[in-house]
């Protein structure tokens, strides 16, 4: 799952989206676009975001006049990674892979101090008892 944070020129949050599945997201001035940016530097159909079969995400410029900018450089095709930042007209798109973030949060909450002894422990939430599972992972 991909999270997109869209901010305007002054840094104010415009929209936050979560993308999942195979839907292609169109960006531009046109009413047909999923993300509309009403600005003269944005083409009617400016760019698109696609989820590829291998699970990765890409952004493609659709031949726009002013382009998609990463670090001030125009890009035609861009693999989207966590932290990728793209400017389209006055809008800034920041992408984050939610699976990566959730995995990091889980690892941080577990901590490094626990050792893996190969056993699974089942915790009963409704009571105060815990009981170890008899099976161990080899």
mmCIF file of C-alpha atoms in Angstrom:
data_model
loop_
_atom_site.group_PDB
_atom_site.id
_atom_site.type_symbol
_atom_site.label_atom_id
_atom_site.label_comp_id
_atom_site.label_asym_id
_atom_site.label_seq_id
_atom_site.Cartn_x
_atom_site.Cartn_y
_atom_site.Cartn_z
ATOM 1 C CA UNK A 1 0.000 0.000 0.000
ATOM 2 C CA UNK A 2 1.262 3.451 -0.917
ATOM 3 C CA UNK A 3 0.553 6.652 0.987
ATOM 4 C CA UNK A 4 0.719 9.996 -0.821
ATOM 5 C CA UNK A 5 0.908 13.298 1.014
ATOM 6 C CA UNK A 6 0.130 16.265 -1.234
ATOM 7 C CA UNK A 7 1.076 19.753 -0.106
ATOM 8 C CA UNK A 8 0.634 23.128 -1.795
ATOM 9 C CA UNK A 9 3.329 25.714 -2.503
ATOM 10 C CA UNK A 10 3.284 27.089 1.054
ATOM 11 C CA UNK A 11 3.608 23.626 2.584
ATOM 12 C CA UNK A 12 -0.018 23.357 3.736
ATOM 13 C CA UNK A 13 -1.481 19.879 3.575
ATOM 14 C CA UNK A 14 -3.920 19.533 0.686
ATOM 15 C CA UNK A 15 -4.683 15.825 0.711
ATOM 16 C CA UNK A 16 -3.467 12.494 2.041
ATOM 17 C CA UNK A 17 -4.274 9.343 0.062
ATOM 18 C CA UNK A 18 -3.683 5.637 0.388
ATOM 19 C CA UNK A 19 -3.373 3.630 -2.809
ATOM 20 C CA UNK A 20 -3.769 -0.115 -3.011
ATOM 21 C CA UNK A 21 -4.507 -2.522 -5.788
ATOM 22 C CA UNK A 22 -4.050 -2.149 -9.508
ATOM 23 C CA UNK A 23 -5.859 1.125 -10.232
ATOM 24 C CA UNK A 24 -3.890 3.637 -12.290
ATOM 25 C CA UNK A 25 -4.144 7.136 -10.800
ATOM 26 C CA UNK A 26 -4.242 10.039 -13.246
ATOM 27 C CA UNK A 27 -2.935 13.479 -12.242
ATOM 28 C CA UNK A 28 -3.723 16.689 -14.118
ATOM 29 C CA UNK A 29 -6.055 19.631 -14.718
ATOM 30 C CA UNK A 30 -8.781 17.599 -16.445
ATOM 31 C CA UNK A 31 -11.991 16.630 -14.671
ATOM 32 C CA UNK A 32 -11.227 13.067 -15.796
ATOM 33 C CA UNK A 33 -8.169 12.924 -13.499
ATOM 34 C CA UNK A 34 -8.244 11.257 -10.089
ATOM 35 C CA UNK A 35 -6.051 13.996 -8.606
ATOM 36 C CA UNK A 36 -6.911 17.393 -10.059
ATOM 37 C CA UNK A 37 -4.535 20.351 -9.835
ATOM 38 C CA UNK A 38 -6.093 23.506 -11.243
ATOM 39 C CA UNK A 39 -2.985 25.448 -12.187
ATOM 40 C CA UNK A 40 -1.733 26.716 -15.582
ATOM 41 C CA UNK A 41 1.604 24.863 -15.216
ATOM 42 C CA UNK A 42 -0.234 21.533 -14.930
ATOM 43 C CA UNK A 43 -1.266 19.773 -18.152
ATOM 44 C CA UNK A 44 -4.758 18.333 -18.607
ATOM 45 C CA UNK A 45 -3.296 14.830 -18.301
ATOM 46 C CA UNK A 46 0.051 15.481 -16.667
ATOM 47 C CA UNK A 47 1.192 12.216 -15.055
ATOM 48 C CA UNK A 48 0.037 8.839 -13.828
ATOM 49 C CA UNK A 49 0.879 6.545 -10.939
ATOM 50 C CA UNK A 50 0.821 2.807 -11.655
ATOM 51 C CA UNK A 51 1.099 -0.305 -9.520
ATOM 52 C CA UNK A 52 3.137 -2.868 -11.436
ATOM 53 C CA UNK A 53 2.728 -6.657 -11.389
ATOM 54 C CA UNK A 54 5.948 -7.035 -9.359
ATOM 55 C CA UNK A 55 4.433 -4.957 -6.521
ATOM 56 C CA UNK A 56 6.365 -1.755 -7.203
ATOM 57 C CA UNK A 57 4.919 1.676 -7.958
ATOM 58 C CA UNK A 58 5.989 4.072 -10.713
ATOM 59 C CA UNK A 59 5.124 7.604 -11.793
ATOM 60 C CA UNK A 60 5.145 8.438 -15.499
ATOM 61 C CA UNK A 61 5.036 11.869 -17.086
ATOM 62 C CA UNK A 62 2.466 11.861 -19.899
ATOM 63 C CA UNK A 63 4.278 14.352 -22.139
ATOM 64 C CA UNK A 64 3.393 17.358 -20.000
ATOM 65 C CA UNK A 65 4.698 20.810 -20.872
ATOM 66 C CA UNK A 66 6.282 21.592 -17.499
ATOM 67 C CA UNK A 67 7.121 18.060 -16.365
ATOM 68 C CA UNK A 68 7.443 16.168 -13.107
ATOM 69 C CA UNK A 69 10.361 17.436 -11.059
ATOM 70 C CA UNK A 70 12.525 15.553 -8.592
ATOM 71 C CA UNK A 71 15.137 17.732 -6.920
ATOM 72 C CA UNK A 72 14.580 20.319 -9.659
ATOM 73 C CA UNK A 73 15.301 17.801 -12.447
ATOM 74 C CA UNK A 74 12.651 16.732 -14.917
ATOM 75 C CA UNK A 75 11.879 12.985 -14.920
ATOM 76 C CA UNK A 76 9.841 10.980 -17.433
ATOM 77 C CA UNK A 77 9.626 7.690 -15.524
ATOM 78 C CA UNK A 78 10.280 7.289 -11.816
ATOM 79 C CA UNK A 79 10.206 4.231 -9.547
ATOM 80 C CA UNK A 80 8.454 5.319 -6.354
ATOM 81 C CA UNK A 81 10.230 4.487 -3.110
ATOM 82 C CA UNK A 82 9.505 5.614 0.449
ATOM 83 C CA UNK A 83 10.557 9.240 0.742
ATOM 84 C CA UNK A 84 10.293 9.992 -2.985
ATOM 85 C CA UNK A 85 9.277 13.627 -3.494
ATOM 86 C CA UNK A 86 7.877 14.874 -6.819
ATOM 87 C CA UNK A 87 6.745 18.390 -7.743
ATOM 88 C CA UNK A 88 3.951 18.870 -10.285
ATOM 89 C CA UNK A 89 3.133 22.531 -10.751
ATOM 90 C CA UNK A 90 2.565 24.055 -7.301
ATOM 91 C CA UNK A 91 1.900 20.656 -5.674
ATOM 92 C CA UNK A 92 4.456 18.502 -3.902
ATOM 93 C CA UNK A 93 3.847 14.740 -3.685
ATOM 94 C CA UNK A 94 5.652 12.760 -0.972
ATOM 95 C CA UNK A 95 5.330 8.979 -1.157
ATOM 96 C CA UNK A 96 5.641 6.403 1.600
ATOM 97 C CA UNK A 97 5.348 2.634 1.417
ATOM 98 C CA UNK A 98 2.994 1.827 4.293
ATOM 99 C CA UNK A 99 4.169 -1.797 4.528
ATOM 100 C CA UNK A 100 7.731 -0.563 5.152
ATOM 101 C CA UNK A 101 6.569 1.934 7.780
ATOM 102 C CA UNK A 102 4.375 -0.587 9.597
ATOM 103 C CA UNK A 103 7.222 -3.135 9.589
ATOM 104 C CA UNK A 104 9.597 -0.567 11.084
ATOM 105 C CA UNK A 105 7.050 0.368 13.756
ATOM 106 C CA UNK A 106 6.556 -3.287 14.687
ATOM 107 C CA UNK A 107 10.314 -3.895 14.877
ATOM 108 C CA UNK A 108 10.746 -0.785 17.020
ATOM 109 C CA UNK A 109 7.949 -1.813 19.385
ATOM 110 C CA UNK A 110 9.386 -5.314 19.842
ATOM 111 C CA UNK A 111 12.872 -4.004 20.507
ATOM 112 C CA UNK A 112 16.224 -5.684 20.143
ATOM 113 C CA UNK A 113 16.487 -6.864 23.749
ATOM 114 C CA UNK A 114 14.321 -9.941 23.220
ATOM 115 C CA UNK A 115 16.055 -13.094 22.062
ATOM 116 C CA UNK A 116 14.386 -15.497 19.695
ATOM 117 C CA UNK A 117 14.302 -18.918 21.348
ATOM 118 C CA UNK A 118 12.252 -20.509 18.551
ATOM 119 C CA UNK A 119 9.108 -20.869 20.672
ATOM 120 C CA UNK A 120 5.721 -19.378 20.015
ATOM 121 C CA UNK A 121 3.812 -18.006 22.962
ATOM 122 C CA UNK A 122 0.040 -17.683 22.848
ATOM 123 C CA UNK A 123 -1.270 -14.873 25.016
ATOM 124 C CA UNK A 124 -4.850 -14.958 26.207
ATOM 125 C CA UNK A 125 -6.084 -11.361 26.050
ATOM 126 C CA UNK A 126 -9.317 -11.944 27.986
ATOM 127 C CA UNK A 127 -7.615 -13.333 31.091
ATOM 128 C CA UNK A 128 -4.407 -12.889 33.018
ATOM 129 C CA UNK A 129 -2.911 -16.213 32.001
ATOM 130 C CA UNK A 130 -0.341 -16.908 29.372
ATOM 131 C CA UNK A 131 0.528 -20.361 28.288
ATOM 132 C CA UNK A 132 3.396 -21.453 26.046
ATOM 133 C CA UNK A 133 2.512 -23.404 22.950
ATOM 134 C CA UNK A 134 3.939 -26.922 23.116
ATOM 135 C CA UNK A 135 5.369 -26.855 19.573
ATOM 136 C CA UNK A 136 8.652 -25.170 18.818
ATOM 137 C CA UNK A 137 9.887 -23.886 15.509
ATOM 138 C CA UNK A 138 12.905 -25.767 14.261
#
